[in-house]
PDB file of C-alpha atoms in Angstrom:
ATOM      1  CA  MET A 895    -124.134  81.222  44.176  1.00  0.00           C
ATOM      2  CA  GLY A 896    -125.560  81.003  40.660  1.00  0.00           C
ATOM      3  CA  GLY A 897    -124.778  83.290  37.818  1.00  0.00           C
ATOM      4  CA  SER A 898    -127.757  85.450  38.073  1.00  0.00           C
ATOM      5  CA  SER A 899    -129.884  87.024  40.889  1.00  0.00           C
ATOM      6  CA  SER A 900    -132.893  89.076  41.305  1.00  0.00           C
ATOM      7  CA  ALA A 901    -134.033  91.783  43.696  1.00  0.00           C
ATOM      8  CA  LEU A 902    -136.184  90.419  46.657  1.00  0.00           C
ATOM      9  CA  LYS A 903    -137.648  93.820  47.293  1.00  0.00           C
ATOM     10  CA  VAL A 904    -137.765  97.276  45.534  1.00  0.00           C
ATOM     11  CA  CYS A 905    -138.580 100.601  47.140  1.00  0.00           C
ATOM     12  CA  THR A 906    -139.218 103.266  44.562  1.00  0.00           C
ATOM     13  CA  ASP A 907    -140.928 106.198  46.119  1.00  0.00           C
ATOM     14  CA  HIS A 908    -137.952 108.729  46.238  1.00  0.00           C
ATOM     15  CA  GLN A 909    -137.739 111.280  43.402  1.00  0.00           C
ATOM     16  CA  GLY A 910    -133.929 111.421  43.458  1.00  0.00           C
ATOM     17  CA  GLY A 911    -130.880 109.306  44.171  1.00  0.00           C
ATOM     18  CA  ILE A 912    -130.518 107.698  47.693  1.00  0.00           C
ATOM     19  CA  ASN A 913    -127.355 108.830  49.564  1.00  0.00           C
ATOM     20  CA  TRP A 914    -127.724 106.906  52.688  1.00  0.00           C
ATOM     21  CA  LEU A 915    -129.463 103.873  54.277  1.00  0.00           C
ATOM     22  CA  SER A 916    -129.820 103.305  58.027  1.00  0.00           C
ATOM     23  CA  LEU A 917    -131.338 100.081  59.656  1.00  0.00           C
ATOM     24  CA  SER A 918    -133.076 100.278  62.977  1.00  0.00           C
ATOM     25  CA  PRO A 919    -131.589  98.379  65.793  1.00  0.00           C
ATOM     26  CA  ASP A 920    -134.338  95.899  65.844  1.00  0.00           C
ATOM     27  CA  GLY A 921    -134.176  95.372  62.064  1.00  0.00           C
ATOM     28  CA  GLN A 922    -137.734  96.208  61.376  1.00  0.00           C
ATOM     29  CA  TRP A 923    -137.255  99.502  59.681  1.00  0.00           C
ATOM     30  CA  LEU A 924    -134.987 101.114  57.026  1.00  0.00           C
ATOM     31  CA  LEU A 925    -134.459 104.778  56.705  1.00  0.00           C
ATOM     32  CA  THR A 926    -133.431 106.256  53.330  1.00  0.00           C
ATOM     33  CA  GLY A 927    -131.969 109.826  52.764  1.00  0.00           C
ATOM     34  CA  SER A 928    -132.319 111.139  49.256  1.00  0.00           C
ATOM     35  CA  GLU A 929    -131.220 113.776  46.773  1.00  0.00           C
ATOM     36  CA  ASP A 930    -134.896 114.813  46.630  1.00  0.00           C
ATOM     37  CA  GLY A 931    -134.442 116.396  50.231  1.00  0.00           C
ATOM     38  CA  THR A 932    -136.603 113.811  51.965  1.00  0.00           C
ATOM     39  CA  ALA A 933    -136.158 110.866  53.992  1.00  0.00           C
ATOM     40  CA  ARG A 934    -138.408 107.894  54.053  1.00  0.00           C
ATOM     41  CA  LEU A 935    -139.105 104.969  56.491  1.00  0.00           C
ATOM     42  CA  TRP A 936    -139.679 101.601  55.057  1.00  0.00           C
ATOM     43  CA  SER A 937    -140.866  98.451  56.644  1.00  0.00           C
ATOM     44  CA  THR A 938    -138.421  95.583  56.041  1.00  0.00           C
ATOM     45  CA  ALA A 939    -141.234  93.041  56.224  1.00  0.00           C
ATOM     46  CA  ASP A 940    -143.225  94.212  53.183  1.00  0.00           C
ATOM     47  CA  SER A 941    -141.080  97.088  51.574  1.00  0.00           C
ATOM     48  CA  GLN A 942    -144.020  99.552  52.123  1.00  0.00           C
ATOM     49  CA  CYS A 943    -143.155 103.241  52.866  1.00  0.00           C
ATOM     50  CA  ARG A 944    -144.453 103.928  56.238  1.00  0.00           C
ATOM     51  CA  GLY A 945    -142.991 107.514  56.963  1.00  0.00           C
ATOM     52  CA  HIS A 946    -142.139 110.621  54.758  1.00  0.00           C
ATOM     53  CA  PHE A 947    -139.934 113.166  56.538  1.00  0.00           C
ATOM     54  CA  GLN A 948    -140.096 116.614  54.683  1.00  0.00           C
ATOM     55  CA  GLY A 949    -138.603 119.851  55.753  1.00  0.00           C
ATOM     56  CA  HIS A 950    -134.892 120.067  54.579  1.00  0.00           C
ATOM     57  CA  GLU A 951    -134.224 122.605  51.920  1.00  0.00           C
ATOM     58  CA  SER A 952    -131.542 120.721  50.082  1.00  0.00           C
ATOM     59  CA  TYR A 953    -130.564 117.089  49.553  1.00  0.00           C
ATOM     60  CA  ILE A 954    -129.826 114.739  52.441  1.00  0.00           C
ATOM     61  CA  THR A 955    -126.302 113.600  52.781  1.00  0.00           C
ATOM     62  CA  PHE A 956    -126.618 111.128  55.830  1.00  0.00           C
ATOM     63  CA  CYS A 957    -129.250 109.514  57.954  1.00  0.00           C
ATOM     64  CA  HIS A 958    -129.368 107.544  61.226  1.00  0.00           C
ATOM     65  CA  LEU A 959    -132.409 105.582  62.558  1.00  0.00           C
ATOM     66  CA  GLU A 960    -133.065 104.475  66.174  1.00  0.00           C
ATOM     67  CA  ASN A 961    -136.136 102.792  67.262  1.00  0.00           C
ATOM     68  CA  GLU A 962    -138.106 105.850  68.066  1.00  0.00           C
ATOM     69  CA  ALA A 963    -136.333 108.674  66.388  1.00  0.00           C
ATOM     70  CA  ALA A 964    -134.603 109.455  63.130  1.00  0.00           C
ATOM     71  CA  PHE A 965    -131.876 111.815  62.345  1.00  0.00           C
ATOM     72  CA  THR A 966    -130.963 113.507  59.044  1.00  0.00           C
ATOM     73  CA  CYS A 967    -128.345 115.966  57.806  1.00  0.00           C
ATOM     74  CA  SER A 968    -128.292 117.980  54.800  1.00  0.00           C
ATOM     75  CA  ALA A 969    -126.692 120.431  52.369  1.00  0.00           C
ATOM     76  CA  ASP A 970    -128.928 123.105  53.799  1.00  0.00           C
ATOM     77  CA  HIS A 971    -126.387 123.263  56.670  1.00  0.00           C
ATOM     78  CA  THR A 972    -128.787 121.731  59.267  1.00  0.00           C
ATOM     79  CA  ILE A 973    -129.439 118.557  61.122  1.00  0.00           C
ATOM     80  CA  ARG A 974    -133.057 117.355  61.928  1.00  0.00           C
ATOM     81  CA  LYS A 975    -134.539 114.904  64.483  1.00  0.00           C
ATOM     82  CA  TRP A 976    -137.824 113.286  63.561  1.00  0.00           C
ATOM     83  CA  ASP A 977    -140.500 111.345  65.377  1.00  0.00           C
ATOM     84  CA  VAL A 978    -140.528 108.012  63.677  1.00  0.00           C
ATOM     85  CA  MET A 979    -144.232 107.268  64.234  1.00  0.00           C
ATOM     86  CA  THR A 980    -145.751 110.599  63.275  1.00  0.00           C
ATOM     87  CA  GLY A 981    -143.137 111.994  60.942  1.00  0.00           C
ATOM     88  CA  GLN A 982    -143.030 115.176  62.828  1.00  0.00           C
ATOM     89  CA  CYS A 983    -139.776 117.211  62.995  1.00  0.00           C
ATOM     90  CA  LEU A 984    -138.888 117.407  66.610  1.00  0.00           C
ATOM     91  CA  ALA A 985    -135.656 119.532  66.375  1.00  0.00           C
ATOM     92  CA  VAL A 986    -133.540 121.561  64.060  1.00  0.00           C
ATOM     93  CA  TYR A 987    -129.901 121.820  64.901  1.00  0.00           C
ATOM     94  CA  ARG A 988    -128.440 125.061  63.303  1.00  0.00           C
ATOM     95  CA  GLY A 989    -124.944 126.354  63.519  1.00  0.00           C
ATOM     96  CA  HIS A 990    -122.931 124.831  60.646  1.00  0.00           C
ATOM     97  CA  THR A 991    -122.199 127.232  57.832  1.00  0.00           C
ATOM     98  CA  SER A 992    -121.893 124.661  55.091  1.00  0.00           C
ATOM     99  CA  ILE A 993    -122.878 121.155  54.010  1.00  0.00           C
ATOM    100  CA  VAL A 994    -123.279 118.737  56.922  1.00  0.00           C
ATOM    101  CA  ASN A 995    -121.709 115.646  55.764  1.00  0.00           C
ATOM    102  CA  ARG A 996    -122.015 113.068  58.624  1.00  0.00           C
ATOM    103  CA  ILE A 997    -123.703 112.619  61.970  1.00  0.00           C
ATOM    104  CA  LEU A 998    -123.205 110.275  64.875  1.00  0.00           C
ATOM    105  CA  VAL A 999    -125.626 109.716  67.720  1.00  0.00           C
ATOM    106  CA  SER A1000    -124.432 108.480  71.141  1.00  0.00           C
ATOM    107  CA  LYS A1001    -127.094 108.461  73.801  1.00  0.00           C
ATOM    108  CA  ASP A1002    -127.809 112.047  74.725  1.00  0.00           C
ATOM    109  CA  TYR A1003    -125.223 113.537  72.371  1.00  0.00           C
ATOM    110  CA  LEU A1004    -125.254 114.217  68.570  1.00  0.00           C
ATOM    111  CA  PHE A1005    -121.888 114.836  66.756  1.00  0.00           C
ATOM    112  CA  SER A1006    -121.690 116.323  63.272  1.00  0.00           C
ATOM    113  CA  GLY A1007    -119.115 117.090  60.595  1.00  0.00           C
ATOM    114  CA  SER A1008    -119.222 119.652  57.954  1.00  0.00           C
ATOM    115  CA  TYR A1009    -117.722 121.243  54.787  1.00  0.00           C
ATOM    116  CA  ASP A1010    -117.270 124.235  57.066  1.00  0.00           C
ATOM    117  CA  ARG A1011    -114.199 122.499  58.499  1.00  0.00           C
ATOM    118  CA  THR A1012    -115.638 121.998  61.767  1.00  0.00           C
ATOM    119  CA  ALA A1013    -117.287 119.136  63.827  1.00  0.00           C
ATOM    120  CA  ARG A1014    -119.778 120.009  66.503  1.00  0.00           C
ATOM    121  CA  CYS A1015    -121.315 118.321  69.608  1.00  0.00           C
ATOM    122  CA  TRP A1016    -124.962 118.875  70.383  1.00  0.00           C
ATOM    123  CA  SER A1017    -127.266 117.798  73.232  1.00  0.00           C
ATOM    124  CA  VAL A1018    -129.926 115.661  71.536  1.00  0.00           C
ATOM    125  CA  ASP A1019    -132.608 117.482  73.592  1.00  0.00           C
ATOM    126  CA  LYS A1020    -131.467 120.957  72.631  1.00  0.00           C
ATOM    127  CA  GLU A1021    -131.034 122.838  69.420  1.00  0.00           C
ATOM    128  CA  LYS A1022    -127.651 124.522  70.201  1.00  0.00           C
ATOM    129  CA  PRO A1023    -124.159 123.062  69.930  1.00  0.00           C
ATOM    130  CA  ILE A1024    -122.421 122.526  73.285  1.00  0.00           C
ATOM    131  CA  GLN A1025    -118.899 122.031  71.739  1.00  0.00           C
ATOM    132  CA  GLU A1026    -116.940 122.973  68.495  1.00  0.00           C
ATOM    133  CA  PHE A1027    -114.018 121.094  67.183  1.00  0.00           C
ATOM    134  CA  ARG A1028    -111.977 123.608  65.011  1.00  0.00           C
ATOM    135  CA  GLY A1029    -108.628 122.720  63.473  1.00  0.00           C
ATOM    136  CA  HIS A1030    -108.975 120.904  60.238  1.00  0.00           C
ATOM    137  CA  ARG A1031    -107.909 122.875  57.095  1.00  0.00           C
ATOM    138  CA  ASN A1032    -110.628 121.409  55.045  1.00  0.00           C
ATOM    139  CA  CYS A1033    -113.980 119.677  55.283  1.00  0.00           C
ATOM    140  CA  VAL A1034    -114.801 116.940  57.788  1.00  0.00           C
ATOM    141  CA  LEU A1035    -116.072 113.843  56.140  1.00  0.00           C
ATOM    142  CA  THR A1036    -116.383 111.109  58.786  1.00  0.00           C
ATOM    143  CA  LEU A1037    -116.566 110.601  62.530  1.00  0.00           C
ATOM    144  CA  ALA A1038    -116.007 107.979  65.155  1.00  0.00           C
ATOM    145  CA  LEU A1039    -116.326 108.218  68.937  1.00  0.00           C
ATOM    146  CA  TYR A1040    -114.891 106.194  71.877  1.00  0.00           C
ATOM    147  CA  SER A1041    -114.343 106.529  75.559  1.00  0.00           C
ATOM    148  CA  SER A1042    -111.106 106.076  77.465  1.00  0.00           C
ATOM    149  CA  LYS A1043    -112.999 103.730  79.691  1.00  0.00           C
ATOM    150  CA  ASP A1044    -113.617 101.348  76.821  1.00  0.00           C
ATOM    151  CA  LEU A1045    -109.809 100.911  76.534  1.00  0.00           C
ATOM    152  CA  LEU A1046    -109.508 100.066  80.348  1.00  0.00           C
ATOM    153  CA  GLU A1047    -111.095  97.708  82.660  1.00  0.00           C
ATOM    154  CA  ASP A1048    -114.497  98.790  83.883  1.00  0.00           C
ATOM    155  CA  SER A1049    -114.427 101.224  86.826  1.00  0.00           C
ATOM    156  CA  GLU A1050    -116.723 100.754  89.770  1.00  0.00           C
ATOM    157  CA  GLY A1051    -119.147 103.466  90.928  1.00  0.00           C
ATOM    158  CA  GLU A1052    -121.545 105.686  89.267  1.00  0.00           C
ATOM    159  CA  GLU A1053    -120.408 108.677  87.194  1.00  0.00           C
ATOM    160  CA  SER A1054    -122.064 111.893  86.364  1.00  0.00           C
ATOM    161  CA  GLU A1055    -122.809 112.927  82.756  1.00  0.00           C
ATOM    162  CA  GLU A1056    -120.045 115.580  83.098  1.00  0.00           C
ATOM    163  CA  GLU A1057    -117.515 112.871  84.260  1.00  0.00           C
ATOM    164  CA  LYS A1058    -118.524 110.448  81.381  1.00  0.00           C
ATOM    165  CA  LEU A1059    -118.279 113.218  78.778  1.00  0.00           C
ATOM    166  CA  SER A1060    -114.712 114.184  79.967  1.00  0.00           C
ATOM    167  CA  LYS A1061    -113.513 110.654  79.153  1.00  0.00           C
ATOM    168  CA  ASP A1062    -114.962 110.699  75.499  1.00  0.00           C
ATOM    169  CA  PHE A1063    -112.913 111.236  72.445  1.00  0.00           C
ATOM    170  CA  LEU A1064    -114.139 112.278  69.042  1.00  0.00           C
ATOM    171  CA  VAL A1065    -112.194 111.187  65.912  1.00  0.00           C
ATOM    172  CA  THR A1066    -112.585 113.155  62.637  1.00  0.00           C
ATOM    173  CA  GLY A1067    -111.254 112.500  59.212  1.00  0.00           C
ATOM    174  CA  SER A1068    -110.978 115.241  56.776  1.00  0.00           C
ATOM    175  CA  THR A1069    -110.085 116.065  53.129  1.00  0.00           C
ATOM    176  CA  ASP A1070    -106.926 117.674  54.509  1.00  0.00           C
ATOM    177  CA  CYS A1071    -105.424 114.163  54.698  1.00  0.00           C
ATOM    178  CA  THR A1072    -105.438 114.009  58.459  1.00  0.00           C
ATOM    179  CA  VAL A1073    -107.260 112.249  61.149  1.00  0.00           C
ATOM    180  CA  LYS A1074    -107.719 114.219  64.497  1.00  0.00           C
ATOM    181  CA  VAL A1075    -108.696 112.959  68.040  1.00  0.00           C
ATOM    182  CA  TRP A1076    -110.428 115.477  70.235  1.00  0.00           C
ATOM    183  CA  TRP A1077    -111.375 115.739  73.891  1.00  0.00           C
ATOM    184  CA  VAL A1078    -115.193 116.021  73.706  1.00  0.00           C
ATOM    185  CA  SER A1079    -115.364 117.794  77.087  1.00  0.00           C
ATOM    186  CA  SER A1080    -112.991 120.731  75.982  1.00  0.00           C
ATOM    187  CA  GLY A1081    -112.985 120.704  72.244  1.00  0.00           C
ATOM    188  CA  ARG A1082    -109.075 120.382  72.363  1.00  0.00           C
ATOM    189  CA  CYS A1083    -107.213 118.488  69.741  1.00  0.00           C
ATOM    190  CA  HIS A1084    -105.599 115.603  71.514  1.00  0.00           C
ATOM    191  CA  GLN A1085    -103.631 114.101  68.528  1.00  0.00           C
ATOM    192  CA  THR A1086    -103.287 114.705  64.793  1.00  0.00           C
ATOM    193  CA  LEU A1087    -102.525 111.363  62.902  1.00  0.00           C
ATOM    194  CA  LEU A1088    -100.470 111.941  59.777  1.00  0.00           C
ATOM    195  CA  GLY A1089     -99.567 109.590  56.912  1.00  0.00           C
ATOM    196  CA  HIS A1090    -102.411 109.658  54.377  1.00  0.00           C
ATOM    197  CA  THR A1091    -101.990 111.604  51.202  1.00  0.00           C
ATOM    198  CA  GLY A1092    -105.608 111.684  50.282  1.00  0.00           C
ATOM    199  CA  ALA A1093    -108.892 112.578  51.819  1.00  0.00           C
ATOM    200  CA  ILE A1094    -110.083 110.400  54.797  1.00  0.00           C
ATOM    201  CA  LEU A1095    -113.415 108.883  53.688  1.00  0.00           C
ATOM    202  CA  CYS A1096    -114.101 106.384  56.543  1.00  0.00           C
ATOM    203  CA  LEU A1097    -113.111 105.451  60.085  1.00  0.00           C
ATOM    204  CA  ILE A1098    -113.736 102.605  62.339  1.00  0.00           C
ATOM    205  CA  LEU A1099    -112.449 101.740  65.904  1.00  0.00           C
ATOM    206  CA  ASP A1100    -111.604  98.311  67.244  1.00  0.00           C
ATOM    207  CA  ALA A1101    -111.522  99.522  70.959  1.00  0.00           C
ATOM    208  CA  PRO A1102    -110.771  96.181  72.565  1.00  0.00           C
ATOM    209  CA  ASN A1103    -107.474  96.054  70.581  1.00  0.00           C
ATOM    210  CA  ARG A1104    -106.868  99.860  70.959  1.00  0.00           C
ATOM    211  CA  GLU A1105    -106.913 100.346  67.160  1.00  0.00           C
ATOM    212  CA  LEU A1106    -108.301 102.720  64.776  1.00  0.00           C
ATOM    213  CA  PHE A1107    -108.559 101.973  60.949  1.00  0.00           C
ATOM    214  CA  SER A1108    -108.682 104.870  58.460  1.00  0.00           C
ATOM    215  CA  GLY A1109    -109.498 104.559  54.666  1.00  0.00           C
ATOM    216  CA  SER A1110    -108.576 107.153  52.220  1.00  0.00           C
ATOM    217  CA  THR A1111    -108.632 108.290  48.491  1.00  0.00           C
ATOM    218  CA  ASP A1112    -104.914 107.462  48.475  1.00  0.00           C
ATOM    219  CA  TYR A1113    -105.969 103.794  48.095  1.00  0.00           C
ATOM    220  CA  THR A1114    -104.582 102.818  51.447  1.00  0.00           C
ATOM    221  CA  ILE A1115    -106.077 101.599  54.795  1.00  0.00           C
ATOM    222  CA  ARG A1116    -104.043 102.683  57.801  1.00  0.00           C
ATOM    223  CA  THR A1117    -104.004 101.312  61.323  1.00  0.00           C
ATOM    224  CA  TRP A1118    -103.285 103.422  64.259  1.00  0.00           C
ATOM    225  CA  ASN A1119    -102.714 102.832  68.055  1.00  0.00           C
ATOM    226  CA  ILE A1120    -105.481 104.876  69.486  1.00  0.00           C
ATOM    227  CA  VAL A1121    -103.737 105.445  72.680  1.00  0.00           C
ATOM    228  CA  THR A1122    -100.286 106.660  71.419  1.00  0.00           C
ATOM    229  CA  GLY A1123    -101.328 107.710  67.845  1.00  0.00           C
ATOM    230  CA  GLU A1124     -98.457 105.516  66.401  1.00  0.00           C
ATOM    231  CA  GLN A1125     -99.251 104.335  62.911  1.00  0.00           C
ATOM    232  CA  LEU A1126     -99.077 100.547  63.021  1.00  0.00           C
ATOM    233  CA  ARG A1127     -99.654  99.346  59.386  1.00  0.00           C
ATOM    234  CA  VAL A1128    -100.239 100.416  55.891  1.00  0.00           C
ATOM    235  CA  ILE A1129    -102.472  98.193  53.599  1.00  0.00           C
ATOM    236  CA  LYS A1130    -102.023  99.134  49.912  1.00  0.00           C
ATOM    237  CA  GLU A1131    -103.618  96.243  47.873  1.00  0.00           C
ATOM    238  CA  HIS A1132    -106.696  98.309  46.717  1.00  0.00           C
ATOM    239  CA  GLN A1133    -106.601 100.077  43.319  1.00  0.00           C
ATOM    240  CA  GLY A1134    -109.223 102.674  44.318  1.00  0.00           C
ATOM    241  CA  ALA A1135    -110.533 104.900  47.114  1.00  0.00           C
ATOM    242  CA  ILE A1136    -111.541 103.214  50.311  1.00  0.00           C
ATOM    243  CA  ILE A1137    -115.116 104.159  51.079  1.00  0.00           C
ATOM    244  CA  CYS A1138    -116.186 101.688  53.801  1.00  0.00           C
ATOM    245  CA  LEU A1139    -114.490  99.788  56.620  1.00  0.00           C
ATOM    246  CA  GLU A1140    -116.016  97.061  58.799  1.00  0.00           C
ATOM    247  CA  VAL A1141    -114.431  95.356  61.785  1.00  0.00           C
ATOM    248  CA  SER A1142    -114.883  91.619  62.160  1.00  0.00           C
ATOM    249  CA  GLU A1143    -115.017  89.803  65.536  1.00  0.00           C
ATOM    250  CA  ARG A1144    -113.291  86.860  63.929  1.00  0.00           C
ATOM    251  CA  GLY A1145    -109.698  87.406  65.152  1.00  0.00           C
ATOM    252  CA  GLY A1146    -109.969  91.068  64.948  1.00  0.00           C
ATOM    253  CA  SER A1147    -109.906  91.140  61.194  1.00  0.00           C
ATOM    254  CA  PHE A1148    -111.372  93.830  59.024  1.00  0.00           C
ATOM    255  CA  GLN A1149    -112.612  94.411  55.549  1.00  0.00           C
ATOM    256  CA  GLY A1150    -112.253  97.292  53.211  1.00  0.00           C
ATOM    257  CA  THR A1151    -114.403  98.368  50.327  1.00  0.00           C
ATOM    258  CA  ARG A1152    -113.161 100.624  47.543  1.00  0.00           C
ATOM    259  CA  ALA A1153    -114.897 102.782  45.073  1.00  0.00           C
TER     260      ALA A1153
END
C-alpha cells in the first residue's frame, strides 16, 4: 500500500463517540451504538443513515445487528430490541442493576454481562431473565457461547429446546481476572479458569479444536482446553492490553489486537 490513504465513506450523524459497530449478516447494513444514547442504522452501499433508534436513558455500550432486528445495551442498565425497518422498540430487558457491558444473541436466547457482577440469559421473545449466572467478584466484560455437541460428532434425531439448552455453556470474562464456564440450563459454574493477572477483555472459541482464547490487560493471550479447563499456552509478546481476538481458519491460527 502507499504511504497515504483516504476514507471511502464517512458517517457523521451521531452527537457523541461511537462505542461499537455491528455489520448485518448480509453485509448491507451497519449498526452503530453511541455515547449520545442512540443507535443508528447505515446503508453500506451509500453511507446514508436509514434508521435512528432512540429510547435509552444513557450511553450505549454495545450493539448487535441481525437482518431484521437490532439489539443494544446501555449504561442505563437495560437491553433493547429494535425493529430494523421501523425503528420501533420491540422489547426492553430489565433486571441488571448496573451498566450492561456486552450482549450475545443466539437464536431464541439473549445473553448479557454487567457491572453488577452477573451475566443473564433471556428469552428473546420475553422481557424477563430465565437464568442468572452469579459468582464473579467483579464486573463481567465479555461473553462467549458454545454447545457440547459442537465438540462432538453430530448426534442423530430431533431435540427439544430444553435438551438443546442443557448442552449449552456460557463463558464469561471478568475484571476479577478469571474466566468462568457455566451450564446455561442450571446457571451453575462448571469451571473457573485461573491464570490471568488482569481483567479479561475478550474471549473467542475455536470449537473444532476444543480451544478457548482469552485476552487480558495483563498483556497476555492464554489458550485453554475447553473440555478440561487446562491452560495450554501463554503468549506474552504484546506490550499492551489485548482488546480483540480473531480466529483464522488457516491452520487454526489466531490474531490478537492490543490497545
